[in-house]
Every structure is written in structure tokens, then in C-alpha cells.
Short mmCIF file of C-alpha atoms and ligand atoms in Angstrom, two decimals:
data_model
loop_
_atom_site.label_atom_id
_atom_site.label_comp_id
_atom_site.label_asym_id
_atom_site.label_seq_id
_atom_site.Cartn_x
_atom_site.Cartn_y
_atom_site.Cartn_z
CA MET D 7 115.47 -69.07 71.98
CA SER D 8 117.48 -68.86 68.46
CA THR D 9 117.25 -66.10 65.96
CA THR D 10 118.70 -65.52 62.67
CA PRO D 11 120.94 -62.36 62.40
CA ASP D 12 118.70 -60.71 60.24
CA ALA D 13 116.29 -60.77 63.25
CA GLN D 14 118.86 -59.40 65.43
CA VAL D 15 119.64 -57.10 63.20
CA ALA D 16 116.80 -55.85 63.31
CA ARG D 17 116.04 -56.08 66.84
CA PHE D 18 118.94 -54.01 67.42
CA ARG D 19 118.22 -51.09 65.25
CA LEU D 20 115.06 -51.01 66.93
CA SER D 21 116.87 -50.04 70.46
CA ASP D 22 117.05 -47.18 71.99
CA GLN D 23 120.78 -47.99 72.53
CA TYR D 24 121.38 -48.29 68.53
CA LEU D 25 119.48 -45.15 67.80
CA GLN D 26 121.70 -43.17 70.48
CA LEU D 27 124.49 -44.41 68.24
CA LYS D 28 123.27 -43.22 65.88
CA ASN D 29 122.70 -40.13 66.73
CA SER D 30 126.09 -39.71 68.06
CA PHE D 31 127.10 -41.01 64.80
CA HIS D 32 125.38 -38.61 62.98
CA ARG D 33 126.71 -35.73 64.76
CA HIS D 34 130.43 -36.89 64.20
CA LEU D 35 129.46 -37.10 60.66
CA ILE D 36 127.83 -33.38 60.70
CA GLN D 37 130.97 -32.21 62.83
CA GLN D 38 133.65 -34.04 60.66
CA ILE D 39 131.65 -32.18 57.33
CA ASP D 40 131.75 -28.63 58.89
CA GLU D 41 135.40 -29.37 60.13
CA ARG D 42 136.69 -30.17 56.74
CA ASN D 43 134.26 -28.11 54.98
CA LEU D 44 133.28 -30.86 52.79
CA ASP D 45 130.44 -29.75 50.20
CA ILE D 46 128.83 -33.42 50.32
CA ASP D 47 125.91 -32.28 48.25
CA GLN D 48 128.04 -32.37 45.52
CA TRP D 49 129.23 -36.01 46.08
CA ASP D 50 128.19 -38.83 44.19
CA THR D 51 126.20 -42.24 45.86
CA GLU D 52 129.44 -43.93 46.14
CA GLN D 53 131.78 -41.22 47.36
CA ILE D 54 129.58 -40.58 50.37
CA GLU D 55 129.59 -44.44 50.94
CA ARG D 56 132.86 -44.20 50.58
CA PHE D 57 133.17 -41.34 53.41
CA VAL D 58 130.52 -43.07 55.87
CA LEU D 59 132.34 -46.98 56.07
CA GLU D 60 135.80 -44.60 56.33
CA GLN D 61 134.14 -43.10 59.38
CA ILE D 62 132.41 -45.64 61.00
CA ARG D 63 135.64 -47.79 61.05
CA ARG D 64 137.55 -44.89 62.88
CA TYR D 65 134.39 -44.14 65.73
CA VAL D 66 133.90 -47.56 66.20
CA VAL D 67 137.60 -48.29 67.29
CA ASP D 68 138.15 -44.62 68.88
CA GLN D 69 134.82 -45.29 70.66
CA ARG D 70 135.45 -49.02 71.10
CA LEU D 71 132.13 -49.70 70.33
CA PRO D 72 131.38 -53.49 70.84
CA ILE D 73 129.10 -54.14 67.94
CA ASN D 74 129.30 -56.26 65.21
CA GLN D 75 130.17 -56.54 61.45
CA ARG D 76 126.17 -56.81 60.32
CA GLU D 77 125.45 -54.13 63.16
CA SER D 78 128.15 -51.79 61.35
CA GLU D 79 126.71 -52.28 57.69
CA ALA D 80 122.97 -51.53 59.55
CA LEU D 81 124.84 -48.37 60.50
CA ALA D 82 126.39 -47.71 57.50
CA ARG D 83 123.40 -47.43 55.70
CA ASP D 84 121.35 -45.86 58.15
CA ALA D 85 124.14 -42.45 58.05
CA LYS D 86 124.19 -42.85 54.21
CA ASP D 87 120.22 -42.19 54.21
CA GLU D 88 120.65 -40.27 56.54
CA LEU D 89 123.12 -37.94 54.57
CA MET D 90 121.63 -38.22 51.28
CA GLY D 91 117.90 -38.93 51.27
CA TYR D 92 115.33 -38.73 53.90
CA GLY D 93 116.71 -40.05 56.86
CA PRO D 94 114.87 -42.69 58.48
CA ILE D 95 111.37 -42.79 55.77
CA GLN D 96 114.03 -43.51 52.94
CA ASN D 97 113.10 -47.38 53.09
CA LEU D 98 109.66 -46.27 53.03
CA ILE D 99 109.41 -44.34 50.17
CA ASP D 100 111.70 -46.62 48.38
CA ASP D 101 109.49 -50.10 49.27
CA ASP D 102 106.74 -50.10 46.54
CA SER D 103 104.23 -51.98 48.88
CA VAL D 104 104.12 -48.95 50.61
CA ASN D 105 101.13 -46.52 49.66
CA ASP D 106 100.97 -43.91 52.02
CA ILE D 107 103.75 -42.47 54.83
CA VAL D 108 102.35 -40.80 57.59
CA VAL D 109 104.47 -39.18 60.15
CA ASN D 110 103.39 -37.96 63.97
CA GLY D 111 106.06 -36.49 64.92
CA PRO D 112 109.30 -38.18 65.66
CA ASN D 113 107.88 -41.37 67.13
CA ARG D 114 105.30 -42.34 65.55
CA VAL D 115 105.41 -43.53 62.12
CA PHE D 116 102.22 -45.72 60.13
CA VAL D 117 102.66 -46.85 56.53
CA GLU D 118 99.35 -47.64 54.37
CA ARG D 119 99.48 -51.38 52.49
CA ALA D 120 97.06 -52.84 50.49
CA GLY D 121 94.71 -49.95 52.49
CA ARG D 122 95.26 -50.65 56.00
CA LEU D 123 97.38 -48.48 58.56
CA TYR D 124 100.42 -50.26 60.51
CA SER D 125 102.55 -48.39 62.96
CA VAL D 126 105.64 -49.09 61.85
CA PRO D 127 109.60 -49.20 64.06
CA VAL D 128 110.65 -46.49 62.24
CA ARG D 129 112.18 -43.09 64.96
CA PHE D 130 113.48 -39.62 64.18
CA PHE D 131 116.05 -38.51 66.70
CA ASN D 132 114.12 -35.40 67.82
CA ASP D 133 111.57 -32.62 66.04
CA ALA D 134 114.66 -31.50 64.31
CA HIS D 135 115.72 -34.33 62.55
CA VAL D 136 111.83 -34.63 61.17
CA ILE D 137 111.72 -30.84 60.01
CA ARG D 138 115.84 -31.53 58.09
CA VAL D 139 114.19 -34.42 56.45
CA ILE D 140 111.02 -31.59 55.50
CA GLN D 141 112.91 -29.40 54.20
CA ARG D 142 114.97 -32.33 52.29
CA ILE D 143 112.07 -32.99 50.90
CA LEU D 144 110.71 -29.80 49.94
CA ALA D 145 114.67 -28.46 48.71
CA PRO D 146 114.25 -29.46 45.60
CA ILE D 147 111.27 -28.29 44.71
CA GLY D 148 112.01 -24.58 46.08
CA ARG D 149 109.72 -24.90 49.07
CA ARG D 150 110.30 -24.60 52.66
CA VAL D 151 109.01 -24.89 55.74
CA ASP D 152 109.63 -22.41 59.03
CA GLU D 153 107.40 -20.31 61.17
CA SER D 154 106.02 -17.96 59.01
CA THR D 155 104.92 -20.93 56.49
CA PRO D 156 104.49 -23.91 58.87
CA MET D 157 102.34 -25.81 56.47
CA VAL D 158 102.66 -27.11 52.70
CA ASP D 159 100.88 -28.98 50.97
CA ALA D 160 103.33 -29.72 47.80
CA ARG D 161 103.80 -32.26 44.67
CA LEU D 162 107.15 -33.71 44.04
CA PRO D 163 108.69 -34.44 40.89
CA ASP D 164 107.51 -38.03 40.83
CA GLY D 165 104.03 -37.33 41.43
CA SER D 166 103.97 -37.82 45.01
CA ARG D 167 102.19 -35.63 47.15
CA VAL D 168 103.69 -34.02 50.65
CA ASN D 169 102.07 -32.58 53.29
CA ALA D 170 104.09 -31.28 56.11
CA ILE D 171 103.06 -29.01 59.05
CA ILE D 172 105.65 -27.90 61.97
CA PRO D 173 105.17 -27.21 65.13
CA PRO D 174 103.65 -24.50 67.23
CA ILE D 175 100.72 -25.54 65.15
CA ALA D 176 101.05 -29.15 65.10
CA LEU D 177 100.82 -29.95 68.20
CA ASP D 178 102.67 -33.22 68.92
CA GLY D 179 106.20 -32.52 66.45
CA PRO D 180 106.47 -31.83 62.83
CA CYS D 181 104.40 -33.86 60.33
CA ILE D 182 104.90 -35.32 57.29
CA SER D 183 101.75 -37.22 55.19
CA ILE D 184 103.44 -38.73 52.18
CA ARG D 185 100.81 -40.14 49.19
CA LYS D 186 103.07 -42.01 47.35
CA PHE D 187 102.23 -41.41 43.60
CA ARG D 188 101.61 -45.38 41.81
CA LYS D 189 103.41 -46.24 38.89
CA THR D 190 100.62 -47.47 37.22
CA PRO D 191 97.50 -46.01 38.14
CA LEU D 192 94.39 -48.80 39.41
CA SER D 193 92.87 -50.10 36.20
CA ALA D 194 88.66 -51.20 35.91
CA ASP D 195 90.09 -54.75 36.14
CA ASP D 196 92.03 -53.51 39.82
CA LEU D 197 88.71 -52.16 41.18
CA LEU D 198 86.61 -55.11 40.01
CA ARG D 199 88.98 -57.34 41.64
CA PHE D 200 89.39 -55.71 44.66
CA GLY D 201 85.36 -55.87 44.62
CA THR D 202 85.51 -51.95 44.88
CA ILE D 203 82.70 -52.25 42.45
CA SER D 204 80.58 -54.32 40.29
CA PRO D 205 80.80 -54.99 36.84
CA ALA D 206 76.96 -53.51 36.45
CA GLU D 207 78.20 -50.18 38.37
CA LEU D 208 80.99 -50.26 35.86
CA ASP D 209 79.21 -51.09 32.62
CA TYR D 210 76.53 -47.99 33.48
CA LEU D 211 78.88 -45.39 34.44
CA LYS D 212 81.24 -45.55 31.28
CA GLN D 213 78.07 -45.19 29.59
CA ARG D 214 77.50 -42.08 31.52
CA VAL D 215 80.66 -40.49 31.02
CA ALA D 216 80.59 -41.71 27.58
CA GLY D 217 77.23 -39.78 27.20
CA ARG D 218 78.32 -36.79 29.41
CA THR D 219 76.58 -36.93 32.13
CA ASN D 220 77.67 -34.03 35.20
CA LEU D 221 79.17 -36.03 38.42
CA ILE D 222 80.87 -35.80 41.09
CA VAL D 223 82.75 -38.40 43.25
CA VAL D 224 82.48 -38.15 47.06
CA GLY D 225 84.11 -39.53 49.76
CA GLY D 226 85.86 -39.23 52.92
CA THR D 227 89.63 -38.67 53.27
CA GLY D 228 91.89 -41.38 51.38
CA SER D 229 88.38 -43.14 50.16
CA GLY D 230 89.77 -43.50 46.63
CA LYS D 231 88.16 -40.24 45.34
CA THR D 232 90.85 -38.82 43.00
CA THR D 233 91.30 -42.90 41.72
CA PHE D 234 88.08 -43.05 40.91
CA LEU D 235 87.88 -39.73 38.89
CA ASN D 236 90.95 -40.62 37.09
CA LEU D 237 89.59 -44.05 35.97
CA LEU D 238 86.07 -42.77 35.02
CA SER D 239 88.11 -39.91 32.91
CA GLN D 240 89.50 -42.62 30.55
CA TRP D 241 85.59 -43.27 29.44
CA ILE D 242 86.01 -39.54 27.38
CA PRO D 243 85.89 -39.44 24.17
CA ALA D 244 89.23 -39.39 22.96
CA ASP D 245 87.92 -36.40 20.31
CA GLU D 246 86.73 -34.13 23.34
CA ARG D 247 88.83 -31.53 24.77
CA VAL D 248 89.46 -31.80 28.58
CA VAL D 249 90.63 -28.84 30.47
CA THR D 250 92.06 -30.54 34.17
CA ILE D 251 91.95 -28.23 37.70
CA GLU D 252 94.07 -29.54 40.70
CA ASP D 253 95.68 -27.90 43.26
CA ALA D 254 98.52 -30.80 43.27
CA ALA D 255 98.26 -32.46 40.02
CA GLU D 256 97.21 -36.32 40.76
CA LEU D 257 94.94 -37.03 37.65
CA ARG D 258 96.75 -39.09 34.64
CA PHE D 259 94.30 -38.88 32.04
CA GLU D 260 95.60 -40.94 29.21
CA HIS D 261 93.81 -38.55 26.69
CA GLY D 262 95.38 -37.12 23.81
CA HIS D 263 93.55 -33.60 24.05
CA VAL D 264 93.76 -32.40 27.84
CA VAL D 265 95.00 -29.42 29.19
CA ARG D 266 96.14 -29.34 32.70
CA LEU D 267 96.09 -26.64 34.83
CA GLU D 268 97.34 -26.24 38.68
CA THR D 269 96.42 -23.92 41.07
CA ARG D 270 99.45 -21.96 42.86
CA PRO D 271 100.33 -21.21 46.36
CA PRO D 272 100.53 -16.98 47.46
CA ASN D 273 104.25 -16.21 47.79
CA LEU D 274 105.89 -15.36 51.19
CA GLU D 275 104.41 -12.35 50.51
CA GLY D 276 101.05 -13.29 50.57
CA GLU D 277 100.79 -12.29 46.78
CA ARG D 278 101.08 -13.65 43.26
CA ALA D 279 98.27 -16.94 43.91
CA VAL D 280 96.01 -18.67 41.14
CA SER D 281 92.81 -20.09 43.00
CA ALA D 282 91.09 -22.46 41.75
CA ARG D 283 88.32 -20.46 40.69
CA ASP D 284 90.69 -18.49 38.52
CA LEU D 285 91.39 -21.47 36.68
CA VAL D 286 87.74 -22.50 36.48
CA ARG D 287 87.23 -18.99 34.80
CA ASN D 288 90.35 -18.86 32.62
CA ALA D 289 88.93 -22.82 31.67
CA LEU D 290 85.50 -21.42 30.62
CA ARG D 291 87.72 -19.03 27.99
CA MET D 292 89.58 -22.09 26.77
CA ARG D 293 86.61 -23.73 25.05
CA PRO D 294 87.05 -27.10 26.65
CA ASP D 295 84.27 -29.45 26.05
CA ARG D 296 84.67 -30.53 29.52
CA ILE D 297 86.09 -29.74 32.66
CA VAL D 298 87.41 -31.44 35.23
CA VAL D 299 88.35 -30.19 38.95
CA GLY D 300 90.20 -32.23 41.05
CA GLU D 301 88.68 -31.77 44.24
CA VAL D 302 86.22 -28.65 44.71
CA ARG D 303 86.84 -27.03 48.04
CA GLY D 304 86.72 -23.76 47.73
CA ASP D 305 84.68 -20.53 45.73
CA GLU D 306 85.31 -22.38 42.88
CA VAL D 307 82.56 -24.09 44.07
CA LEU D 308 79.85 -21.79 42.18
CA ASP D 309 82.30 -21.55 39.34
CA MET D 310 81.82 -25.04 38.79
CA LEU D 311 78.64 -25.24 38.61
CA GLN D 312 77.97 -22.83 36.58
CA ALA D 313 80.31 -24.06 34.11
CA MET D 314 78.24 -27.52 34.44
CA ASN D 315 75.02 -25.99 33.64
CA THR D 316 76.13 -23.83 30.52
CA GLY D 317 77.51 -26.47 27.76
CA HIS D 318 80.17 -28.08 29.16
CA ASP D 319 78.62 -31.45 29.95
CA GLY D 320 80.18 -34.15 31.20
CA SER D 321 82.33 -32.40 33.58
CA MET D 322 83.42 -33.96 36.68
CA THR D 323 84.99 -33.26 39.99
CA THR D 324 85.10 -34.87 43.62
CA LEU D 325 84.44 -33.23 47.05
CA HIS D 326 85.44 -34.41 50.62
CA ALA D 327 81.58 -36.01 52.18
CA ASN D 328 80.74 -39.04 53.83
CA SER D 329 77.57 -39.56 52.18
CA THR D 330 75.28 -38.14 49.35
CA ARG D 331 73.46 -36.45 51.42
CA ASP D 332 75.72 -34.80 52.81
CA ALA D 333 77.78 -33.87 49.67
CA ILE D 334 74.88 -31.49 49.09
CA HIS D 335 75.63 -30.20 53.01
CA ARG D 336 78.55 -29.41 51.88
CA LEU D 337 78.21 -28.15 48.53
CA GLU D 338 75.88 -25.58 50.09
CA LEU D 339 78.12 -24.85 52.49
CA LEU D 340 80.79 -24.13 50.60
CA ALA D 341 78.76 -22.21 48.58
CA GLY D 342 77.64 -19.78 51.51
CA PHE D 343 81.23 -19.48 52.46
CA ALA D 344 82.14 -18.46 48.71
CA GLY D 345 79.31 -15.26 49.03
CA TYR D 346 76.14 -16.46 47.49
CA THR D 347 73.64 -14.83 48.33
CA GLY D 348 70.62 -16.47 46.40
CA SER D 349 67.78 -18.43 48.94
CA GLU D 350 68.53 -22.00 49.16
CA LEU D 351 66.15 -23.11 46.94
CA THR D 352 67.78 -21.12 44.09
CA PHE D 353 70.64 -23.09 45.09
CA ARG D 354 69.44 -26.26 45.21
CA GLY D 355 67.74 -25.95 41.58
CA GLN D 356 71.16 -24.97 41.02
CA ILE D 357 72.44 -28.08 41.77
CA ALA D 358 69.83 -30.31 39.73
CA ALA D 359 70.36 -28.55 36.78
CA ALA D 360 74.17 -29.09 37.18
CA ILE D 361 74.93 -32.47 38.61
CA GLN D 362 73.06 -35.54 37.52
CA LEU D 363 75.17 -38.58 39.48
CA ILE D 364 76.68 -38.74 42.25
CA VAL D 365 78.86 -41.61 42.93
CA HIS D 366 79.82 -42.39 46.95
CA VAL D 367 83.29 -43.91 47.58
CA SER D 368 83.88 -44.90 50.98
CA ARG D 369 87.14 -46.86 52.95
CA LEU D 370 86.07 -49.85 54.44
CA LYS D 371 87.26 -51.16 58.62
CA GLY D 372 89.73 -53.67 56.89
CA GLY D 373 90.59 -50.48 54.35
CA GLU D 374 89.14 -51.89 51.37
CA ARG D 375 87.27 -48.97 49.50
CA ARG D 376 83.62 -49.38 48.03
CA VAL D 377 81.25 -47.09 45.67
CA MET D 378 78.95 -47.33 48.79
CA SER D 379 75.84 -45.96 45.97
CA VAL D 380 75.39 -44.78 42.33
CA THR D 381 72.78 -41.84 42.92
CA GLU D 382 70.93 -39.45 40.50
CA ILE D 383 69.76 -36.73 41.23
CA ALA D 384 66.30 -36.61 39.36
CA GLY D 385 65.29 -33.13 39.75
CA LEU D 386 63.82 -30.69 42.55
CA SER D 387 60.44 -31.47 44.51
CA GLY D 388 59.62 -28.39 46.67
CA HIS D 389 62.71 -27.37 49.29
CA GLU D 390 63.75 -31.04 48.45
CA LEU D 391 66.38 -32.76 45.57
CA VAL D 392 64.53 -35.81 44.48
CA MET D 393 67.90 -38.06 44.25
CA ARG D 394 67.07 -42.12 43.93
CA ASP D 395 70.02 -45.21 43.98
CA ILE D 396 70.82 -47.06 40.56
CA PHE D 397 73.42 -49.30 42.84
CA ARG D 398 73.67 -49.60 46.44
CA TYR D 399 76.49 -51.80 48.43
CA ASP D 400 74.83 -53.74 51.33
CA GLY D 401 77.16 -54.01 53.67
CA GLU D 402 75.93 -56.84 55.41
CA ARG D 403 75.69 -58.82 52.99
CA GLY D 404 78.71 -57.56 50.59
CA GLU D 405 77.17 -57.13 48.06
CA HIS D 406 76.64 -54.40 45.13
CA LEU D 407 72.93 -54.28 44.46
CA ASP D 408 71.76 -53.20 41.08
CA LEU D 409 68.35 -51.48 41.30
CA ARG D 410 67.39 -49.61 37.96
CA GLY D 411 64.35 -52.22 37.92
CA GLU D 412 63.21 -50.74 41.39
CA HIS D 413 62.44 -47.00 39.17
CA THR D 414 60.60 -48.61 36.19
N1 ATP K 12 90.21 -49.06 44.78
C1 ATP K 12 90.85 -48.91 45.66
N2 ATP K 12 91.30 -50.08 46.20
C2 ATP K 12 92.38 -49.82 47.25
N3 ATP K 12 93.30 -48.95 47.31
C3 ATP K 12 92.52 -47.71 46.96
C4 ATP K 12 91.18 -47.96 45.94
N4 ATP K 12 91.44 -46.42 45.58
C5 ATP K 12 92.29 -45.52 46.03
N5 ATP K 12 93.06 -46.43 46.42
C6 ATP K 12 94.49 -46.20 47.33
O1 ATP K 12 94.21 -45.14 48.52
C7 ATP K 12 94.79 -44.20 48.36
C8 ATP K 12 93.83 -42.54 48.43
O2 ATP K 12 93.20 -42.69 47.28
P1 ATP K 12 93.03 -41.34 46.90
O3 ATP K 12 94.04 -40.37 46.40
O4 ATP K 12 92.21 -42.04 45.20
O5 ATP K 12 91.54 -41.13 47.36
P2 ATP K 12 91.44 -39.53 47.88
O6 ATP K 12 89.93 -40.08 48.35
O7 ATP K 12 91.32 -38.19 46.54
O8 ATP K 12 92.23 -38.96 49.21
P3 ATP K 12 92.08 -37.52 49.38
O9 ATP K 12 90.70 -37.41 50.40
O10 ATP K 12 93.61 -37.67 50.34
O11 ATP K 12 91.94 -36.75 48.02
C9 ATP K 12 95.94 -44.48 47.76
O12 ATP K 12 96.99 -44.58 47.83
C10 ATP K 12 95.37 -45.06 46.52
O13 ATP K 12 96.67 -45.64 45.96
MG1 MG K 13 92.18 -36.83 46.25
#
């Protein structure tokens, strides 16, 4: 069977033999750098490339390695990435078709492309290698992982979001999750084209946002909540003052009058943290028309509901939940954790008064995102919230149903 040279090189790069070669050549490079006391962090790309090529030429001869020109070029490229970039995942970071990169220990790497998760044949040498790449990712933003801070959630200068967690907390080796920042955010047209939303839903939500409805977007991990919130924000009239509060700033409002605030994790001594709750409270003093919290996940829930109840109509947030009902339970749970001492009934009353609309987004099995329902909270009846769906996605028919007629 004949294969193309490219395919041969691709296969070669996946072999154990190549991994060993790469590993030992990498060690050789590090040794050279140490012995000669080279300060490669100060070098430019060209210098590093020259150094790597020169070293490979010698190494191949010294070790009598049976590799051809293309294979040694592949080795040169990988070794260069290894020295300067993000190692084995550099290519994935550069690849614009990749949205998410997930590393589960040295031997399991996945990417998400167009909504689907794929396993990719990328490997690290060992745990230490993964950790080295993590440190290199975090260094420019002044963060690091180690035994005392085994997990880090951070935003890179390009806006991408990174989470890293290492052993002994991570049982199967160090993990990295990167959510790449889209250069151009998904637009309403994109979401229509993907079938995420129907034109009628879009139109309806546009009106409601402009009309200062308080709403929350709920959904599972990676279901598209933040993307959706970002989309909704563009219909906030330009003369309204918006304060946004996020753990890692992801929202990109194309809005003139926006103040962006970001929480701060505690320092090594466990001090100087600025929580979302602190920021919501502070935001109330900044005379905002609306407050947008990227995601409610802690004790800021009470302040956020209060803000929604006290003249900041049109405030919005997202919440991790698997359904609209689940969202209510999550709110109650968070309120409990936040030390809420009132009765369940009072709290539901507060929810009914604060939130008018719940948009549930979901990631379907194939990776497509759908607005599953747009639900109105109509009030409280006895102990229960009265909720009615304005739109609902019918999975079997693959259709967004408009239920507005049913409520008149
Ligand atoms: N409607 C959509 N169609 C296709 N891909 C989408 C859609 N919405 C979001 N995505 C992609 O899905 C990924 C997750 O999106 P997003 O960050 O908005 O989700 P999330 O629910 O806020 O996630 P998290 O739970 O991590 O906060 C991103 O890569 C984004 O580009
Ligand atoms: Mg999000």
C-alpha cells in the first residue's frame, strides 16, 4: 500500500519510537542550554530555530539516527515548539478551527471543533512535561500551579480561558482545559444559521432585552450560556450604563457605556480576594442602569436578586443548571449556602419578583447548541412559581415551537 510522504511523517510522529526520540533530543537540548548557560528566553524565534537545527544536525550524526529529511524537520518543529511555545498543544492553539483544548494527563488530549469533541493524537512525555507547559502558559500572567495552589483558573492576554489542576488533586495526571477566545464572537446570524435559535425567538428576546426584562440564561457546562448572554447584551440601548461582573472577563459588549469588573482570587496568604458579591455590592453604588453578572455561582446570588428587585431592570446573568426547574433549585441552594435565613416561600417570592425570563440553552448529543425553552415566570401561586414556556424546542421534530398563542 502506498502512502503519501506527509501521511508517513504524520504516522511517524505518533509512534512510540518518535516520542522517545523527541524526549531524548529534548533532554539533550536542555542539557546543552544548561551547560552553555544559554539564556534562550531572551532569544527571538529565528535564533531558537537556528539553534535547534544546528543541534539536530549534530545529534542525528552523533547518534547515527536513521531518520530522513522530513522526519528531522518534524523533530525540529516540535523541539522548537517545546522550547518556546506551549509544547505539544502549540499547533492546537494556533488552529483557528479548534475552540476548546482539553488535556487529561499526558496521554489523553481532546479538542472541540464545530461543537464536537475529538480525541487527538497529541502526547506529552510525562506529568512533569504537562506541568511545564502549564507553568509556561501561566507565567506571563504572573500565576503558577504548585502543591499549595494545585488549581488555577485564569484568563490569558488574548482572552482565552485556562483552567489547570495537578496531582495529587487530579488523580490521572495534570489537566489543562483551554476555552479559546473567538476572534469574532458568534453573531445572531450565526446562531440562526446553526439552528440554535429561531427567528421568532430572536425577535422576541430582542424586544424583551430592550424593554429591560430581568433574565437569566441557564444551561450545562459549555452549553453556550456566556455566548448567549453576550448576544443578548447587544440589544441593550446604547445610552444605558451597564456594569459587568465576571470571574474571568469573557463578555464583549459592543456597548459604549459599560464598566467591566473582574473578581480576584486570594493571594498565596489567602488574602486580598475580591469576590463577585463584593463587586455586585460595589456596582450598586456606581449608578448602573443594569448589572450583568457573567455567572452566578456563589453568595452573590442574594445581592444579584436584590439588585434585580431594586430598580436595575434589565439585569442579566447565567446559571449552571440542566433545566428551568433545576435553575430554581440551584438558586435556592446557592441562597442556602449564602446564609439565607428566610423561608423557602419568601425566597420564591423574591425570585418571582426579580426574574422575569429564563432562557435554557443546551448542547445536544451531536454538539449543536439549542435554545430549549424561553420561559416566563408569571408569579407565585401558593408555594409554587408559575412558569410558562413562551418558546420550546421540540427535539423529535427538530423544531422551535412558538407557544405565545397558547397563553392568550
Ligand atoms: N450556539 C452555538 N453553536 C455552536 N457553538 C457554540 C454556540 N454557543 C457557544 N458555542 C461554543 O461553545 C463553547 C462554549 O460556549 P460558552 O462559553 O458560551 O458556554 P458556557 O455555557 O458559558 O460554558 P461554561 O459552562 O464553561 O461557562 C465555545 O467554544 C463557543 O464558541
Ligand atoms: Mg460561561
